[in-house]
């Protein structure tokens, strides 16, 4: 009978420890929390690129489409990317966002290099635009998921 009581107490203790551990572990985050500024800045940047591609598609094949006419645009978006990257690096557990921003930054560098060479047809821009849309969509989806997760807690 004492042995049965001892086993019952041991099980109760183990169960209590399990509940304490489970409760303690529920606060562990493997990814950063939602960042409103990152979300807004990425969305603003996406809007700039959407307008950029609409403009390029409209004027392609003309002198207006020359890279030199878009240097202020590239300077502006590269500056915004640096700001976003610095912010992302300052946030704990933000590796996924940092990787997404590095990929987007590389897309911007590639676009600028191609623009320097010149575009002659709209069909040259479509796959590039699609790559940007995919990159922005993945960043924005993650931010929305983080925001939703924050609201559900």
Backbone as JSON, one array per atom type, in Angstrom:
{
  "sequence": "XXXXXXXXXXXXXXXXXXXXXXXXXXXXXXXXXXXXXXXXXXXXXXXXXXXXXXXXXXXXXXXXXXXXXXXXXXXXXXXXXXXXXXXXXXXXXXXXXXXXXXXXXXXXXXXXXXXXXXXXXXXXXXXXXXXXXXXXXXXXXXXXXXXXXXXXX",
  "N": [[0.81, -1.18, 0.0], [1.94, 1.28, 0.78], [3.81, 1.45, -1.2], [2.19, 1.76, -3.44], [1.04, 4.18, -2.86], [3.35, 5.75, -2.95], [4.04, 5.49, -5.67], [1.81, 6.74, -6.81], [2.14, 9.35, -5.83], [4.56, 9.94, -7.05], [3.79, 9.89, -9.73], [1.98, 12.01, -9.72], [3.7, 14.1, -9.08], [5.39, 14.02, -11.33], [3.52, 14.61, -13.32], [2.82, 17.18, -12.52], [5.29, 18.49, -12.87], [5.53, 18.19, -15.62], [3.36, 19.75, -16.5], [4.18, 22.26, -15.57], [6.53, 22.6, -17.07], [5.48, 22.53, -19.66], [3.84, 24.79, -19.61], [5.77, 26.75, -19.16], [7.29, 26.56, -21.49], [5.6, 27.47, -23.42], [5.94, 30.14, -23.96], [8.12, 30.42, -25.58], [9.63, 31.72, -28.43], [10.35, 31.18, -31.78], [10.75, 32.82, -33.83], [10.85, 36.25, -34.79], [8.77, 38.83, -33.32], [5.82, 40.47, -34.61], [6.44, 43.35, -36.55], [5.42, 46.48, -36.89], [6.47, 48.71, -38.24], [8.3, 47.61, -40.1], [6.48, 46.13, -41.63], [4.85, 48.19, -42.74], [6.79, 49.74, -44.13], [7.8, 47.9, -45.99], [5.5, 47.42, -47.48], [5.07, 49.98, -48.54], [7.38, 50.18, -50.1], [6.91, 48.13, -51.91], [4.76, 49.25, -53.29], [6.05, 51.37, -54.56], [7.67, 49.94, -56.34], [5.72, 48.67, -57.88], [4.58, 50.86, -59.2], [6.85, 51.72, -60.54], [7.33, 49.61, -62.36], [4.98, 49.75, -63.89], [5.33, 52.25, -65.08], [7.74, 51.79, -66.53], [6.88, 49.77, -68.31], [5.1, 51.22, -69.83], [6.67, 53.16, -71.12], [8.68, 51.83, -72.4], [11.25, 51.24, -74.77], [11.53, 53.82, -75.53], [13.38, 56.97, -75.28], [12.89, 57.95, -72.81], [12.88, 55.78, -71.14], [15.45, 55.22, -70.45], [18.15, 54.25, -68.32], [19.46, 56.34, -66.93], [17.47, 58.2, -66.41], [16.22, 57.11, -64.26], [17.84, 56.98, -62.08], [17.48, 58.48, -59.62], [15.28, 57.04, -58.57], [16.38, 54.46, -58.1], [18.39, 55.13, -56.26], [16.8, 56.01, -54.14], [15.25, 53.67, -53.45], [17.29, 51.9, -52.76], [18.35, 53.16, -50.55], [16.14, 53.0, -48.8], [16.04, 50.23, -48.55], [18.42, 49.75, -47.16], [17.82, 50.98, -44.73], [15.65, 49.36, -43.9], [16.98, 46.9, -43.69], [18.87, 47.4, -41.67], [17.12, 47.84, -39.54], [15.84, 45.32, -39.45], [18.0, 43.7, -38.74], [18.39, 44.55, -36.17], [16.4, 43.43, -34.69], [15.59, 40.77, -32.59], [15.76, 37.26, -33.34], [15.12, 37.35, -36.07], [15.86, 36.19, -38.43], [14.64, 35.06, -40.72], [13.25, 37.19, -41.95], [15.43, 38.84, -42.46], [16.82, 37.29, -44.35], [14.89, 37.32, -46.39], [14.89, 40.03, -47.02], [17.52, 40.34, -47.94], [17.39, 38.81, -50.27], [15.53, 40.34, -51.7], [16.98, 42.7, -51.92], [19.06, 41.82, -53.57], [17.57, 41.3, -55.86], [16.9, 43.92, -56.54], [19.43, 44.99, -57.13], [20.05, 43.39, -59.35], [17.99, 44.16, -61.12], [18.65, 46.84, -61.49], [21.14, 46.56, -62.77], [20.35, 45.27, -65.15], [18.69, 47.25, -66.16], [20.54, 49.23, -66.72], [21.73, 48.1, -68.94], [19.65, 48.27, -70.67], [16.24, 48.12, -71.72], [14.23, 46.7, -74.23], [11.83, 45.6, -74.92], [8.55, 45.0, -73.61], [8.14, 42.41, -72.79], [10.54, 41.67, -71.69], [10.54, 42.71, -69.2], [8.46, 41.59, -67.74], [9.02, 38.95, -66.47], [10.83, 39.83, -64.53], [9.36, 41.67, -63.06], [7.47, 39.87, -62.05], [9.11, 38.34, -60.37], [9.77, 40.23, -58.43], [7.21, 40.72, -57.4], [6.65, 38.22, -56.26], [8.67, 38.1, -54.29], [7.99, 40.31, -52.65], [5.42, 39.49, -51.91], [5.96, 37.21, -50.33], [7.33, 38.36, -48.15], [5.39, 40.13, -47.13], [3.32, 38.32, -46.55], [4.5, 36.86, -44.45], [4.75, 38.91, -42.55], [2.04, 39.47, -42.13], [1.2, 37.03, -41.05], [2.7, 37.01, -38.69], [1.56, 39.21, -37.47], [-1.09, 38.34, -37.19], [-0.63, 36.16, -35.49], [0.24, 37.52, -33.26], [-2.07, 38.85, -32.48], [-3.68, 36.72, -31.75], [-2.6, 35.81, -29.43]],
  "CA": [[0.0, 0.0, 0.0], [2.86, 2.4, 0.79], [4.43, 1.49, -2.51], [1.18, 2.29, -4.34], [0.95, 5.6, -2.54], [4.59, 6.34, -3.44], [3.91, 5.54, -7.12], [0.81, 7.78, -7.1], [2.77, 10.65, -5.57], [5.57, 10.14, -8.1], [3.06, 10.24, -10.96], [1.44, 13.35, -9.54], [4.85, 15.0, -9.18], [5.8, 14.03, -12.74], [2.48, 15.33, -14.04], [2.97, 18.59, -12.15], [6.48, 18.98, -13.56], [5.2, 18.26, -17.04], [2.49, 20.91, -16.71], [5.01, 23.44, -15.38], [7.4, 22.7, -18.24], [4.64, 22.86, -20.81], [3.45, 26.19, -19.46], [6.98, 27.58, -19.31], [7.75, 26.51, -22.88], [4.64, 28.09, -24.35], [6.39, 31.49, -24.26], [9.31, 30.39, -26.44], [9.39, 32.14, -29.81], [11.43, 30.8, -32.68], [10.8, 33.86, -34.84], [10.59, 37.57, -34.2], [7.39, 39.27, -33.23], [5.37, 41.37, -35.67], [6.99, 44.7, -36.5], [4.54, 47.35, -37.67], [7.26, 49.59, -39.12], [8.77, 46.78, -41.21], [5.31, 45.83, -42.46], [4.45, 49.4, -43.49], [7.86, 50.14, -45.05], [7.85, 46.93, -47.1], [4.32, 47.67, -48.31], [5.35, 51.22, -49.28], [8.39, 49.85, -51.1], [6.22, 47.33, -52.93], [3.97, 50.19, -54.08], [7.0, 52.09, -55.42], [8.08, 49.06, -57.43], [4.56, 48.47, -58.76], [4.51, 52.06, -60.04], [8.05, 51.71, -61.38], [7.12, 48.67, -63.46], [3.93, 50.29, -64.76], [5.96, 53.32, -65.86], [8.67, 51.18, -67.49], [6.13, 49.07, -69.35], [4.45, 52.21, -70.68], [7.62, 53.96, -71.91], [9.77, 50.99, -72.91], [11.6, 51.47, -76.17], [11.73, 55.25, -75.77], [14.51, 57.54, -74.57], [12.46, 58.16, -71.42], [13.11, 54.55, -70.38], [16.88, 55.07, -70.19], [18.53, 54.1, -66.9], [19.84, 57.64, -66.36], [16.25, 58.87, -65.95], [15.7, 56.4, -63.1], [18.84, 56.93, -61.01], [16.88, 58.86, -58.33], [14.45, 55.94, -58.08], [17.25, 53.41, -57.56], [19.0, 55.66, -55.04], [15.76, 56.04, -53.11], [14.88, 52.33, -52.96], [18.45, 51.31, -52.09], [18.4, 53.79, -49.22], [15.07, 52.39, -48.01], [16.44, 48.85, -48.24], [19.43, 49.81, -46.1], [17.09, 51.28, -43.5], [14.91, 48.15, -43.52], [17.94, 45.86, -43.3], [19.39, 47.76, -40.35], [16.04, 47.59, -38.58], [15.66, 43.87, -39.34], [19.15, 43.16, -38.0], [18.29, 44.96, -34.76], [15.3, 42.69, -34.05], [15.96, 39.4, -32.24], [15.1, 36.12, -34.0], [14.55, 37.9, -37.3], [16.66, 35.65, -39.53], [13.84, 34.84, -41.95], [13.03, 38.5, -42.57], [16.73, 39.3, -42.95], [17.07, 36.56, -45.6], [13.95, 37.82, -47.39], [15.35, 41.35, -47.44], [18.73, 40.14, -48.75], [16.93, 38.35, -51.58], [14.93, 41.5, -52.36], [18.09, 43.6, -52.23], [19.74, 41.25, -54.74], [16.67, 41.56, -57.0], [17.04, 45.34, -56.89], [20.74, 45.13, -57.8], [19.93, 42.76, -60.68], [17.14, 45.01, -61.94], [19.41, 48.03, -61.86], [22.13, 46.14, -63.77], [19.65, 45.05, -66.41], [18.21, 48.54, -66.65], [21.71, 49.91, -67.31], [21.91, 47.53, -70.28], [18.51, 48.77, -71.44], [15.11, 47.24, -72.06], [13.69, 47.05, -75.55], [10.47, 45.06, -75.05], [7.83, 44.77, -72.36], [8.29, 41.01, -72.41], [11.76, 41.53, -70.89], [10.27, 43.2, -67.84], [7.44, 40.78, -67.07], [9.55, 37.99, -65.49], [11.48, 40.58, -63.45], [8.24, 42.17, -62.25], [6.9, 38.72, -61.34], [10.04, 37.97, -59.29], [9.57, 41.21, -57.37], [5.9, 40.47, -56.78], [6.8, 37.03, -55.4], [9.48, 38.47, -53.13], [7.17, 41.16, -51.77], [4.32, 38.68, -51.37], [6.45, 36.36, -49.23], [7.62, 39.21, -46.99], [4.13, 40.64, -46.59], [2.62, 37.19, -45.95], [5.11, 36.58, -43.15], [4.36, 39.98, -41.62], [0.62, 39.27, -41.8], [1.12, 35.87, -40.16], [3.21, 37.45, -37.39], [0.54, 40.11, -36.91], [-2.21, 37.49, -36.78], [-0.18, 35.4, -34.32], [0.3, 38.45, -32.13], [-3.45, 39.13, -32.05], [-4.29, 35.54, -31.16], [-2.0, 35.56, -28.11]],
  "C": [[0.87, 1.27, 0.0], [3.52, 2.57, -0.58], [3.45, 2.09, -3.53], [1.04, 3.8, -4.12], [2.18, 6.35, -3.08], [4.54, 6.5, -4.97], [2.91, 6.62, -7.52], [1.39, 9.17, -6.9], [3.82, 10.96, -6.65], [4.9, 10.54, -9.41], [2.51, 11.66, -10.87], [2.55, 14.39, -9.66], [5.3, 15.13, -10.63], [4.79, 14.83, -13.57], [2.58, 16.82, -13.77], [4.17, 19.21, -12.85], [6.23, 19.14, -15.06], [4.35, 19.48, -17.34], [3.29, 22.2, -16.56], [5.92, 23.65, -16.59], [6.62, 23.12, -19.48], [4.23, 24.32, -20.77], [4.63, 27.11, -19.69], [7.42, 27.64, -20.76], [6.81, 27.21, -23.85], [5.05, 29.5, -24.73], [7.59, 31.54, -25.17], [8.91, 30.76, -27.86], [10.6, 31.76, -30.64], [11.63, 31.84, -33.79], [10.43, 35.18, -34.17], [9.09, 37.84, -34.11], [7.09, 40.18, -34.4], [5.97, 42.75, -35.46], [6.19, 45.59, -37.46], [5.32, 48.21, -38.66], [7.78, 48.81, -40.33], [7.63, 46.5, -42.18], [4.95, 47.03, -43.34], [5.51, 49.79, -44.52], [7.96, 49.19, -46.24], [6.67, 47.16, -48.04], [4.49, 48.94, -49.14], [6.36, 50.96, -50.4], [7.78, 49.05, -52.24], [5.42, 48.25, -53.85], [4.88, 50.97, -55.03], [7.41, 51.23, -56.61], [6.93, 48.79, -58.39], [4.45, 49.65, -59.73], [5.69, 52.12, -61.01], [7.85, 50.79, -62.6], [6.03, 49.15, -64.42], [4.52, 51.38, -65.66], [6.89, 52.73, -66.93], [7.93, 50.5, -68.64], [5.49, 50.06, -70.32], [5.45, 52.91, -71.61], [8.75, 53.14, -72.54], [10.0, 51.23, -74.41], [11.76, 52.94, -76.51], [12.96, 55.73, -74.99], [14.17, 57.77, -73.09], [12.77, 56.95, -70.53], [14.58, 54.33, -70.03], [17.16, 55.04, -68.68], [18.8, 55.46, -66.24], [18.63, 58.4, -65.82], [15.69, 58.25, -64.66], [16.7, 56.3, -61.95], [18.25, 57.39, -59.67], [15.99, 57.76, -57.72], [15.32, 54.87, -57.42], [17.95, 53.88, -56.27], [18.02, 55.62, -53.87], [15.46, 54.64, -52.56], [16.06, 51.62, -52.3], [18.62, 51.89, -50.69], [17.33, 53.19, -48.3], [15.41, 50.95, -47.63], [17.5, 48.83, -47.14], [18.77, 50.06, -44.75], [16.34, 50.05, -43.0], [15.85, 47.06, -43.03], [18.53, 46.15, -41.93], [18.35, 47.47, -39.28], [15.86, 46.08, -38.37], [16.78, 43.23, -38.54], [19.08, 43.49, -36.52], [17.22, 44.19, -33.99], [15.75, 41.24, -33.82], [15.13, 38.38, -33.02], [14.43, 36.53, -35.31], [15.25, 37.38, -38.54], [15.88, 35.47, -40.83], [13.62, 36.15, -42.68], [14.34, 39.03, -43.17], [17.06, 38.6, -44.28], [16.15, 37.05, -46.72], [14.42, 39.18, -47.93], [16.63, 41.27, -48.27], [18.36, 39.7, -50.16], [16.33, 39.52, -52.37], [16.01, 42.49, -52.77], [18.86, 43.12, -53.46], [18.88, 41.45, -56.0], [16.79, 43.0, -57.48], [18.36, 45.57, -57.63], [20.69, 44.54, -59.21], [19.1, 43.61, -61.63], [17.92, 46.24, -62.41], [20.46, 47.7, -62.93], [21.5, 45.92, -65.13], [19.15, 46.36, -67.01], [19.35, 49.34, -67.28], [21.97, 49.4, -68.73], [20.8, 47.99, -71.22], [17.47, 47.7, -71.71], [14.56, 47.68, -73.41], [12.24, 46.58, -75.74], [9.86, 44.86, -73.67], [8.01, 43.34, -71.88], [9.56, 40.76, -71.6], [11.52, 41.89, -69.42], [9.35, 42.27, -67.06], [8.03, 39.76, -66.09], [10.23, 38.68, -64.29], [10.4, 41.1, -62.5], [7.64, 41.03, -61.43], [7.79, 38.27, -60.17], [9.9, 38.94, -58.12], [8.25, 40.99, -56.64], [5.95, 39.26, -55.85], [7.58, 37.35, -54.14], [8.68, 39.32, -52.13], [6.03, 40.36, -51.14], [4.8, 37.82, -50.2], [6.76, 37.18, -47.98], [6.33, 39.67, -46.33], [3.32, 39.52, -45.94], [3.18, 36.85, -44.57], [4.71, 37.65, -42.14], [2.9, 39.84, -41.2], [0.45, 38.09, -40.83], [1.63, 36.23, -38.76], [2.19, 38.35, -36.7], [-0.64, 39.3, -36.4], [-1.86, 36.7, -35.54], [-0.13, 36.26, -33.08], [-1.1, 38.72, -31.58], [-4.08, 37.93, -31.35], [-3.73, 35.21, -29.79], [-2.63, 36.38, -27.04]]
}
